[in-house]
Amino acid sequence: MTVIAPEQAASTARGSGGRDAASTGPGPARMARLRRKIGDNLQAYAFLAAGLLCFGLFSWWPLVKGIVLSFQQDNFVTDPIWVGFDNYRAVLDDPLFGTAWLNTLEFTGLALLFGFAVPFVMALVINEFRHAKGFFRFAVYLPVMLPPIVSVLLWQYFYDPGTGLFNAVLSGVGLPTSDWTQSPKMAMISLVLVSTWANMGGATIMYLAGLAGIPGELYEAAELDGASIWQRVRHVTIPQMRFIMLVLLLLQIVATMQVFIEPYQLTGTTNEETITVMVLIYRYAFTVNNDFGLAAAMSVLLFIVLGAFSAVYLRLTRKAD
């Protein structure tokens, strides 16, 4: 039989009582630690709250407002009228609905053909330069710093069938001229060239940043194995740049699906050869229907398509990893 001393029994009772008190609710010590922890991170919480407030006010609230607006007939002058799914039915029955989506997909495909490959090749070339690399980086990024409408107006002069730069050059070398944006065959390609020139600088800079992070030992090993330039690009550069290329591909598809300034300024909002989803939204809101509910319904459909595409794309690329 074990005999417990009176001091040990009292200590055991105090310990047991303390654990019971701690398990039944926050004690003064725990509350003090919680208050001290909140006080230490109060500044961080304030910055987080300000960020969440701005994000909710300028990102989530317009999104919710747009979804609600898509179920209303609203011209922002008279009181809105709740119309349910009538706006979506009207948009889907519009003969230009299919045309706008096909033109948007055509623009996206051509823009990726030029806008995805050209910046990558440009980055490879600039990365090989031993001198004036900073100048070429600045030169290729310069169009991005121009306001988009300025870039479009510059190319509008280039495309002018009468006094434009391109036709003057073609005439100077004895080649036939073109109507460019006014030609059904050349209109879409003309828009893609403008978009590619104006936006490829950002992608090129990102590719250059990725190239700078590739260890030189990989290229040295490939050269010792007798690899050609194309083999080094295929087996070293592309695998090392895979993550950046996948991210840029997703961003470019999402951006080009929302093309607006190029067709709006160069070919107008009534040219069926180049009317896109965003141009159709503009027509619903400002020129033809003056109904922001129709424009909101079309915007929601575009949002759903881009959201679904992004989710599928990320899932597939995650599985591939």
Tab-separated table of N, CA, C and O in Angstrom, residues 81-136:
chain	number	residue	atom	x	y	z
A	81	ILE	N	-36.809	47.202	-64.230
A	81	ILE	CA	-37.937	46.261	-64.236
A	81	ILE	C	-37.378	44.850	-64.161
A	81	ILE	O	-36.484	44.486	-64.940
A	82	TRP	N	-37.879	44.061	-63.235
A	82	TRP	CA	-37.418	42.666	-63.079
A	82	TRP	C	-38.014	41.828	-64.211
A	82	TRP	O	-39.231	41.754	-64.358
A	83	VAL	N	-37.189	41.203	-65.029
A	83	VAL	CA	-37.656	40.441	-66.195
A	83	VAL	C	-37.244	38.980	-66.122
A	83	VAL	O	-37.474	38.233	-67.088
A	84	GLY	N	-36.651	38.540	-65.044
A	84	GLY	CA	-36.257	37.132	-64.908
A	84	GLY	C	-35.194	36.749	-65.930
A	84	GLY	O	-34.206	37.458	-66.112
A	85	PHE	N	-35.439	35.615	-66.622
A	85	PHE	CA	-34.465	35.112	-67.594
A	85	PHE	C	-34.720	35.636	-69.008
A	85	PHE	O	-34.142	35.112	-69.968
A	86	ASP	N	-35.583	36.644	-69.161
A	86	ASP	CA	-35.878	37.167	-70.508
A	86	ASP	C	-34.634	37.721	-71.189
A	86	ASP	O	-34.490	37.603	-72.420
A	87	ASN	N	-33.754	38.359	-70.415
A	87	ASN	CA	-32.532	38.896	-71.018
A	87	ASN	C	-31.667	37.780	-71.599
A	87	ASN	O	-31.100	37.927	-72.692
A	88	TYR	N	-31.559	36.678	-70.878
A	88	TYR	CA	-30.752	35.561	-71.381
A	88	TYR	C	-31.385	34.947	-72.627
A	88	TYR	O	-30.677	34.564	-73.565
A	89	ARG	N	-32.720	34.845	-72.633
A	89	ARG	CA	-33.394	34.312	-73.836
A	89	ARG	C	-33.173	35.237	-75.023
A	89	ARG	O	-32.917	34.784	-76.146
A	90	ALA	N	-33.269	36.551	-74.789
A	90	ALA	CA	-33.069	37.506	-75.881
A	90	ALA	C	-31.645	37.450	-76.414
A	90	ALA	O	-31.418	37.521	-77.633
A	91	VAL	N	-30.676	37.304	-75.530
A	91	VAL	CA	-29.279	37.234	-75.961
A	91	VAL	C	-29.023	35.973	-76.769
A	91	VAL	O	-28.370	35.998	-77.829
A	92	LEU	N	-29.540	34.848	-76.292
A	92	LEU	CA	-29.322	33.581	-76.998
A	92	LEU	C	-30.045	33.555	-78.343
A	92	LEU	O	-29.599	32.862	-79.274
A	93	ASP	N	-31.169	34.288	-78.482
A	93	ASP	CA	-31.902	34.321	-79.752
A	93	ASP	C	-31.346	35.361	-80.726
A	93	ASP	O	-31.805	35.429	-81.872
A	94	ASP	N	-30.404	36.182	-80.285
A	94	ASP	CA	-29.836	37.203	-81.162
A	94	ASP	C	-29.022	36.535	-82.270
A	94	ASP	O	-28.145	35.725	-81.995
A	95	PRO	N	-29.286	36.868	-83.553
A	95	PRO	CA	-28.502	36.263	-84.647
A	95	PRO	C	-27.006	36.561	-84.554
A	95	PRO	O	-26.191	35.797	-85.081
A	96	LEU	N	-26.654	37.652	-83.910
A	96	LEU	CA	-25.235	38.004	-83.786
A	96	LEU	C	-24.538	37.263	-82.652
A	96	LEU	O	-23.318	37.378	-82.508
A	97	PHE	N	-25.295	36.535	-81.830
A	97	PHE	CA	-24.699	35.829	-80.687
A	97	PHE	C	-23.648	34.824	-81.157
A	97	PHE	O	-22.494	34.842	-80.695
A	98	GLY	N	-24.035	33.949	-82.081
A	98	GLY	CA	-23.088	32.952	-82.593
A	98	GLY	C	-21.943	33.586	-83.359
A	98	GLY	O	-20.780	33.168	-83.245
A	99	THR	N	-22.267	34.622	-84.156
A	99	THR	CA	-21.217	35.307	-84.917
A	99	THR	C	-20.169	35.922	-83.996
A	99	THR	O	-18.959	35.821	-84.248
A	100	ALA	N	-20.643	36.557	-82.934
A	100	ALA	CA	-19.705	37.194	-81.997
A	100	ALA	C	-18.798	36.160	-81.336
A	100	ALA	O	-17.585	36.388	-81.188
A	101	TRP	N	-19.343	35.028	-80.942
A	101	TRP	CA	-18.516	34.003	-80.295
A	101	TRP	C	-17.520	33.394	-81.276
A	101	TRP	O	-16.357	33.147	-80.918
A	102	LEU	N	-17.969	33.151	-82.522
A	102	LEU	CA	-17.035	32.586	-83.505
A	102	LEU	C	-15.903	33.565	-83.805
A	102	LEU	O	-14.731	33.168	-83.900
A	103	ASN	N	-16.258	34.850	-83.956
A	103	ASN	CA	-15.203	35.849	-84.202
A	103	ASN	C	-14.248	35.951	-83.015
A	103	ASN	O	-13.033	36.105	-83.186
A	104	THR	N	-14.801	35.876	-81.804
A	104	THR	CA	-13.945	35.942	-80.614
A	104	THR	C	-12.997	34.747	-80.553
A	104	THR	O	-11.810	34.898	-80.233
A	105	LEU	N	-13.512	33.565	-80.859
A	105	LEU	CA	-12.652	32.372	-80.851
A	105	LEU	C	-11.601	32.451	-81.950
A	105	LEU	O	-10.451	32.034	-81.749
A	106	GLU	N	-11.991	32.980	-83.121
A	106	GLU	CA	-11.014	33.136	-84.200
A	106	GLU	C	-9.914	34.120	-83.788
A	106	GLU	O	-8.723	33.856	-84.013
A	107	PHE	N	-10.313	35.224	-83.193
A	107	PHE	CA	-9.318	36.198	-82.729
A	107	PHE	C	-8.409	35.575	-81.674
A	107	PHE	O	-7.186	35.768	-81.692
A	108	THR	N	-8.993	34.818	-80.751
A	108	THR	CA	-8.189	34.200	-79.684
A	108	THR	C	-7.190	33.198	-80.259
A	108	THR	O	-6.020	33.170	-79.858
A	109	GLY	N	-7.655	32.386	-81.224
A	109	GLY	CA	-6.748	31.415	-81.832
A	109	GLY	C	-5.588	32.082	-82.554
A	109	GLY	O	-4.422	31.699	-82.389
A	110	LEU	N	-5.912	33.120	-83.367
A	110	LEU	CA	-4.843	33.821	-84.082
A	110	LEU	C	-3.929	34.579	-83.122
A	110	LEU	O	-2.710	34.633	-83.322
A	111	ALA	N	-4.521	35.165	-82.090
A	111	ALA	CA	-3.715	35.914	-81.123
A	111	ALA	C	-2.766	34.991	-80.381
A	111	ALA	O	-1.631	35.384	-80.058
A	112	LEU	N	-3.194	33.776	-80.100
A	112	LEU	CA	-2.290	32.830	-79.442
A	112	LEU	C	-1.203	32.365	-80.400
A	112	LEU	O	-0.053	32.167	-80.004
A	113	LEU	N	-1.579	32.190	-81.674
A	113	LEU	CA	-0.598	31.749	-82.664
A	113	LEU	C	0.556	32.747	-82.762
A	113	LEU	O	1.723	32.364	-82.833
A	114	PHE	N	0.204	34.046	-82.773
A	114	PHE	CA	1.238	35.078	-82.852
A	114	PHE	C	1.701	35.507	-81.450
A	114	PHE	O	2.888	35.622	-81.190
A	115	GLY	N	0.740	35.775	-80.577
A	115	GLY	CA	1.057	36.382	-79.289
A	115	GLY	C	1.691	35.445	-78.293
A	115	GLY	O	2.277	35.901	-77.295
A	116	PHE	N	1.603	34.123	-78.497
A	116	PHE	CA	2.232	33.187	-77.570
A	116	PHE	C	3.606	32.778	-78.060
A	116	PHE	O	4.534	32.627	-77.267
A	117	ALA	N	3.757	32.599	-79.363
A	117	ALA	CA	5.035	32.134	-79.897
A	117	ALA	C	6.028	33.279	-80.080
A	117	ALA	O	7.213	33.136	-79.751
A	118	VAL	N	5.557	34.417	-80.596
A	118	VAL	CA	6.477	35.520	-80.899
A	118	VAL	C	7.198	36.023	-79.644
A	118	VAL	O	8.431	36.199	-79.670
A	119	PRO	N	6.516	36.291	-78.520
A	119	PRO	CA	7.258	36.749	-77.329
A	119	PRO	C	8.281	35.733	-76.832
A	119	PRO	O	9.356	36.114	-76.347
A	120	PHE	N	7.964	34.441	-76.949
A	120	PHE	CA	8.914	33.418	-76.498
A	120	PHE	C	10.167	33.432	-77.359
A	120	PHE	O	11.293	33.400	-76.837
A	121	VAL	N	9.977	33.495	-78.687
A	121	VAL	CA	11.138	33.552	-79.585
A	121	VAL	C	11.919	34.843	-79.358
A	121	VAL	O	13.154	34.846	-79.338
A	122	MET	N	11.183	35.947	-79.169
A	122	MET	CA	11.837	37.229	-78.917
A	122	MET	C	12.684	37.175	-77.644
A	122	MET	O	13.815	37.680	-77.597
A	123	ALA	N	12.152	36.536	-76.608
A	123	ALA	CA	12.907	36.419	-75.356
A	123	ALA	C	14.156	35.566	-75.543
A	123	ALA	O	15.226	35.885	-74.998
A	124	LEU	N	14.041	34.480	-76.310
A	124	LEU	CA	15.218	33.641	-76.571
A	124	LEU	C	16.301	34.422	-77.296
A	124	LEU	O	17.492	34.317	-76.971
A	125	VAL	N	15.883	35.236	-78.276
A	125	VAL	CA	16.867	36.010	-79.051
A	125	VAL	C	17.536	37.060	-78.163
A	125	VAL	O	18.773	37.200	-78.157
A	126	ILE	N	16.727	37.806	-77.408
A	126	ILE	CA	17.297	38.862	-76.550
A	126	ILE	C	18.204	38.258	-75.486
A	126	ILE	O	19.244	38.823	-75.125
A	127	ASN	N	17.833	37.095	-74.979
A	127	ASN	CA	18.638	36.456	-73.932
A	127	ASN	C	20.015	36.043	-74.439
A	127	ASN	O	20.945	35.895	-73.644
A	128	GLU	N	20.145	35.842	-75.747
A	128	GLU	CA	21.432	35.439	-76.307
A	128	GLU	C	22.350	36.626	-76.550
A	128	GLU	O	23.543	36.440	-76.803
A	129	PHE	N	21.800	37.862	-76.526
A	129	PHE	CA	22.636	39.030	-76.766
A	129	PHE	C	23.642	39.201	-75.631
A	129	PHE	O	23.324	39.018	-74.461
A	130	ARG	N	24.850	39.586	-76.018
A	130	ARG	CA	25.882	39.858	-75.022
A	130	ARG	C	25.944	41.342	-74.671
A	130	ARG	O	26.438	41.710	-73.621
A	131	HIS	N	25.475	42.204	-75.576
A	131	HIS	CA	25.522	43.645	-75.353
A	131	HIS	C	24.130	44.236	-75.641
A	131	HIS	O	23.344	43.659	-76.395
A	132	ALA	N	23.883	45.404	-75.024
A	132	ALA	CA	22.657	46.174	-75.262
A	132	ALA	C	21.397	45.375	-74.931
A	132	ALA	O	20.339	45.606	-75.507
A	133	LYS	N	21.527	44.429	-73.992
A	133	LYS	CA	20.351	43.635	-73.630
A	133	LYS	C	19.288	44.510	-72.972
A	133	LYS	O	18.094	44.328	-73.193
A	134	GLY	N	19.732	45.490	-72.145
A	134	GLY	CA	18.766	46.381	-71.497
A	134	GLY	C	18.005	47.231	-72.489
A	134	GLY	O	16.805	47.468	-72.329
A	135	PHE	N	18.699	47.686	-73.543
A	135	PHE	CA	18.022	48.498	-74.561
A	135	PHE	C	16.930	47.696	-75.258
A	135	PHE	O	15.813	48.194	-75.472
A	136	PHE	N	17.228	46.463	-75.624
A	136	PHE	CA	16.234	45.651	-76.319
A	136	PHE	C	15.060	45.299	-75.396
A	136	PHE	O	13.923	45.188	-75.850
